[in-house]
XYZ file of C-alpha atoms in Angstrom:
352
model
C 0.000 0.000 0.000
C 1.339 3.442 -0.979
C -0.050 6.594 0.645
C 0.667 8.518 -2.572
C -2.030 6.436 -4.257
C -4.461 7.998 -1.780
C -3.852 11.495 -3.143
C -0.911 12.723 -1.053
C 0.542 15.625 -3.049
C 4.227 16.470 -3.428
C 3.809 19.907 -1.815
C 2.870 18.164 1.453
C 5.564 15.499 1.266
C 8.483 17.942 0.930
C 7.709 19.521 4.310
C 7.454 16.234 6.223
C 10.284 14.500 8.044
C 10.938 11.153 6.330
C 10.944 9.405 9.704
C 7.266 10.312 10.272
C 4.355 8.173 9.091
C 1.667 9.887 7.018
C -1.839 8.414 6.921
C -5.163 9.432 5.402
C -8.445 9.352 7.276
C -10.875 7.177 5.286
C -13.740 7.069 7.799
C -14.789 8.728 11.051
C -16.541 6.934 13.920
C -17.090 9.522 16.696
C -13.748 9.514 18.555
C -12.178 6.761 16.425
C -10.815 6.998 12.887
C -10.133 4.511 10.123
C -6.809 5.165 8.397
C -4.569 3.980 5.566
C -0.802 4.440 5.339
C 2.261 2.727 3.880
C 2.087 0.208 6.732
C -1.456 -0.847 5.862
C -4.982 -0.097 7.058
C -6.203 0.210 10.620
C -7.790 2.392 13.282
C -6.491 5.371 15.201
C -7.362 7.777 17.991
C -6.353 11.337 18.790
C -3.211 11.620 20.904
C -4.466 13.802 23.735
C -1.186 15.534 24.449
C -0.824 16.662 20.831
C -4.342 18.039 20.406
C -5.998 18.830 23.734
C -3.013 20.839 25.031
C -2.632 22.800 21.774
C -5.401 25.372 21.097
C -4.249 25.699 17.459
C -4.680 21.998 16.690
C -6.862 21.104 13.692
C -9.002 18.091 14.533
C -9.142 15.583 11.653
C -12.064 14.539 9.485
C -12.541 12.177 6.545
C -10.063 12.994 3.793
C -7.447 14.559 6.053
C -3.783 13.614 5.914
C -2.311 13.140 9.388
C 0.939 12.264 11.114
C 0.556 9.076 13.176
C 2.390 6.798 15.533
C 1.705 3.444 13.883
C 0.550 0.547 16.036
C 0.432 -2.843 14.340
C -1.534 -4.581 17.098
C -3.946 -1.843 18.214
C -5.096 1.711 17.605
C -2.480 4.043 16.172
C -2.162 7.569 17.603
C -2.853 10.684 15.513
C -0.325 13.394 16.391
C -0.959 16.130 13.823
C -3.358 17.122 11.042
C -1.576 18.364 7.925
C -2.566 21.504 6.036
C -5.744 21.102 4.005
C -6.081 21.990 0.326
C -9.883 22.117 0.555
C -12.609 21.541 3.126
C -16.408 21.639 3.259
C -18.054 23.030 6.399
C -21.561 23.837 7.515
C -23.169 25.039 10.699
C -23.826 22.029 12.895
C -27.395 20.774 12.511
C -29.942 21.465 15.260
C -29.685 17.857 16.439
C -25.940 18.341 16.973
C -25.970 21.629 18.876
C -27.483 23.395 21.830
C -30.428 25.578 20.793
C -29.410 28.386 23.098
C -28.272 31.656 21.526
C -24.635 31.984 20.418
C -23.996 28.212 20.390
C -23.656 27.784 16.630
C -20.468 25.997 15.666
C -18.718 24.697 12.591
C -19.158 21.090 11.495
C -16.455 19.950 9.125
C -17.810 17.437 6.603
C -14.779 16.435 4.508
C -11.300 17.604 3.521
C -8.768 17.437 0.693
C -10.947 16.838 -2.335
C -10.670 18.092 -5.903
C -14.359 18.255 -6.844
C -17.646 18.675 -5.014
C -20.502 16.733 -6.588
C -23.674 18.562 -5.538
C -26.417 15.997 -6.088
C -30.160 16.518 -6.465
C -32.665 14.052 -7.831
C -35.212 14.944 -10.492
C -38.261 14.329 -8.305
C -39.679 16.228 -5.315
C -36.128 16.784 -4.041
C -35.369 19.274 -6.846
C -34.955 22.744 -5.332
C -33.017 25.685 -6.814
C -32.687 27.535 -3.498
C -31.109 24.455 -1.916
C -28.677 24.315 -4.817
C -27.723 27.940 -4.151
C -26.857 26.978 -0.572
C -24.706 24.040 -1.666
C -23.028 26.135 -4.349
C -22.108 28.900 -1.909
C -20.496 26.481 0.542
C -18.861 24.480 -2.259
C -17.175 27.535 -3.797
C -15.991 28.437 -0.288
C -14.441 24.967 0.116
C -11.607 25.652 -2.336
C -12.591 22.820 -4.692
C -14.541 22.842 -7.962
C -18.320 22.309 -7.710
C -20.149 20.096 -10.211
C -23.934 19.658 -10.187
C -25.282 16.145 -10.739
C -29.039 15.744 -11.358
C -29.797 12.113 -10.544
C -32.722 9.857 -11.474
C -33.138 11.437 -14.897
C -35.226 8.401 -15.876
C -38.099 9.886 -13.811
C -38.616 12.879 -16.131
C -38.972 13.477 -19.851
C -37.921 17.139 -20.029
C -34.332 16.671 -18.812
C -32.963 19.652 -20.728
C -35.465 22.008 -19.090
C -34.152 21.041 -15.649
C -30.561 21.516 -16.794
C -31.378 24.998 -18.133
C -33.041 25.965 -14.832
C -29.915 24.978 -12.945
C -27.565 26.681 -15.395
C -29.497 29.926 -14.894
C -28.320 30.069 -11.256
C -25.033 28.105 -11.422
C -22.620 30.343 -13.332
C -19.455 28.616 -14.511
C -20.509 25.248 -13.075
C -20.838 22.047 -15.115
C -24.305 20.475 -14.879
C -25.067 16.839 -15.728
C -28.181 14.688 -15.612
C -27.599 10.983 -14.945
C -29.492 7.787 -14.280
C -28.025 4.724 -12.593
C -31.039 2.742 -13.874
C -30.593 3.431 -17.589
C -26.948 4.526 -17.590
C -27.900 7.897 -19.075
C -25.166 10.542 -18.675
C -22.711 8.345 -16.750
C -20.054 8.436 -19.476
C -20.044 12.249 -19.356
C -18.907 12.378 -15.708
C -16.186 9.721 -15.899
C -13.587 12.385 -16.767
C -13.618 13.546 -13.134
C -12.677 10.103 -11.818
C -9.021 9.893 -12.780
C -6.418 8.204 -10.566
C -5.540 10.266 -7.501
C -8.575 12.567 -7.706
C -10.908 12.817 -4.719
C -14.570 13.752 -5.199
C -16.932 14.432 -2.299
C -20.632 13.576 -2.809
C -23.064 15.975 -1.118
C -26.868 16.066 -1.103
C -30.025 15.240 0.779
C -30.880 11.716 1.864
C -32.392 9.730 -0.989
C -30.804 11.546 -3.942
C -28.766 8.474 -4.880
C -25.248 9.223 -3.621
C -24.536 5.666 -2.487
C -26.201 4.228 -5.582
C -23.869 6.262 -7.794
C -20.882 5.094 -5.734
C -21.933 1.470 -6.291
C -22.482 2.072 -10.014
C -19.067 3.665 -10.499
C -17.371 0.985 -8.389
C -19.130 -1.845 -10.204
C -20.202 -3.522 -6.983
C -22.441 -2.907 -3.948
C -19.871 -1.358 -1.660
C -22.392 1.039 -0.075
C -25.750 0.145 1.448
C -28.804 1.704 -0.249
C -32.532 1.884 0.530
C -35.780 2.943 -1.107
C -37.285 6.423 -0.739
C -40.788 7.421 0.336
C -42.959 8.232 -2.659
C -44.943 10.980 -0.899
C -41.946 13.269 -0.258
C -39.057 11.614 -2.144
C -37.004 11.380 1.047
C -34.816 8.451 1.899
C -33.476 6.887 5.038
C -29.958 7.758 6.141
C -28.328 4.632 4.722
C -24.908 6.314 4.865
C -24.368 7.083 8.547
C -20.703 8.135 8.476
C -18.362 9.876 6.073
C -16.413 7.261 4.131
C -13.613 7.494 1.580
C -13.926 4.762 -1.075
C -11.145 3.922 -3.504
C -12.500 3.004 -6.954
C -10.773 0.238 -8.944
C -9.160 2.848 -11.235
C -7.563 4.753 -8.317
C -10.048 7.639 -8.032
C -11.570 8.268 -4.594
C -15.071 9.213 -3.456
C -16.045 10.624 -0.067
C -19.655 9.578 0.474
C -21.483 11.615 3.115
C -24.752 11.143 5.029
C -27.790 12.976 3.669
C -28.103 16.557 4.918
C -31.546 17.788 5.935
C -30.065 21.023 7.268
C -27.331 23.005 5.537
C -26.528 26.020 7.677
C -24.200 28.615 6.181
C -20.773 28.901 7.825
C -18.216 31.583 6.928
C -19.361 31.502 3.304
C -19.174 35.155 2.236
C -16.811 34.573 -0.692
C -18.784 31.535 -1.856
C -22.052 33.496 -1.707
C -20.512 36.325 -3.723
C -19.375 33.895 -6.409
C -22.703 32.053 -6.529
C -24.626 35.326 -6.841
C -22.208 37.084 -9.169
C -25.152 38.352 -11.228
C -26.142 40.422 -8.168
C -22.624 41.171 -6.942
C -21.824 43.081 -10.131
C -24.216 45.834 -8.987
C -22.860 46.107 -5.440
C -20.995 49.393 -4.916
C -22.656 51.101 -7.887
C -25.505 52.713 -5.918
C -25.703 56.487 -5.382
C -25.138 56.095 -1.640
C -22.267 54.008 -0.283
C -24.403 52.792 2.632
C -27.378 51.875 0.435
C -29.618 49.231 2.010
C -31.254 48.388 -1.355
C -34.738 48.935 0.049
C -36.073 52.336 -1.055
C -33.113 54.668 -1.628
C -32.978 56.787 -4.788
C -30.216 55.800 -7.178
C -30.129 52.179 -5.989
C -28.725 50.088 -8.846
C -30.056 46.863 -7.314
C -33.646 48.148 -7.270
C -33.245 49.470 -10.821
C -31.977 46.060 -11.986
C -34.966 44.342 -10.332
C -37.416 46.727 -12.025
C -35.658 46.208 -15.380
C -35.806 42.426 -14.992
C -32.021 42.054 -14.783
C -32.225 40.642 -11.243
C -34.939 38.319 -9.977
C -36.551 39.676 -6.779
C -36.792 36.241 -5.153
C -33.154 35.455 -5.971
C -32.056 38.781 -4.442
C -33.973 37.972 -1.257
C -32.229 34.579 -1.132
C -28.869 36.331 -1.552
C -29.602 38.603 1.424
C -30.877 35.676 3.486
C -27.743 33.572 2.962
C -25.449 36.510 3.684
C -27.282 37.304 6.905
C -27.275 33.646 7.977
C -23.579 33.230 7.231
C -22.603 36.334 9.217
C -24.790 35.359 12.161
C -23.664 31.724 12.336
C -19.980 32.596 11.976
C -19.966 35.407 14.545
C -23.360 35.958 16.148
C -22.065 38.485 18.669
C -20.634 40.759 15.992
C -23.711 40.366 13.794
C -26.082 41.293 16.624
C -23.950 44.326 17.523
C -23.959 45.496 13.887
C -27.720 45.037 13.768
C -28.114 47.033 16.994
C -25.923 49.865 15.635
C -27.912 49.901 12.402
C -31.209 50.361 14.233
C -29.644 53.108 16.366
C -28.622 54.960 13.202
C -32.101 54.561 11.705
C -33.612 55.872 14.946
C -31.342 58.951 14.816
C -32.321 59.656 11.223
C -36.044 59.330 12.000
C -35.684 61.594 15.051
C -33.854 64.209 12.983
C -36.515 64.078 10.264
C -39.309 64.542 12.819
C -37.596 67.640 14.218
C -37.271 69.102 10.730
């Protein structure tokens, strides 16, 4: 077994002491990790002294490269997480966090991948606003997003769905596929070259594990049927797993996400909504709120049909959510200051 086959890049190797053992995390199980390295495959745990006593430590997730102390007969010890080239994060779901105010925190989903396959099925799961969320976080990850519309055998007007997605996914490749008929599968094989890592993201029931099995040529991932009334599936994938395909490409399959909270995604939002961003800073007033000010380029573009009103509202919503989740204290203070300024202006106008 060679760790280079698992995607370890030369820029990481040159900074590592040859006496140290590098491994890749291929699955996470709460406080235990499955790893591969030149010595073979096994399990590992965090070395407390290396992580708990160091506030700057980066805790590992599936896809990470780590320095380990190899143990042939038991759990190896993870001593350090190496620098990531890409990572996908979201705000932890409500089931994973305290509901009290200011307790939002980052949940890292996967690391060190080349492409993000954002997957939606062509049934009741299809939702453009959800795609905008995934796109924003995917651009923020540092990898290249690709949109995969699964279960194309369920619809006749495939091209219409593709055009809808292309209208909101600028510069992103969009493919429709079917694991039942084989439609579109040849068109996505170019992403699965040896050494590449692709992370599969999407709601439960969109067919992530089914596509893994189809590409692998065997049932390596458990699958289950979906409910017809709402097109939702059971969480057949319960942990994040890295699967090596026979040709040397790797897939990180993730559990279905019912909640996708924005986390530190400002740059990704700007790139996803570049049709709106091009008007930012062009208004008459530098502090324009884009609500009713004269000379607002955003409002003019909406009236002229250059910006869709609903899409603009989604843009504002995601920005607000990202700022709040990432730093709720700062966001609330900014909101408080904004209302103070509005109150001053209203008071001044009443006196006049």
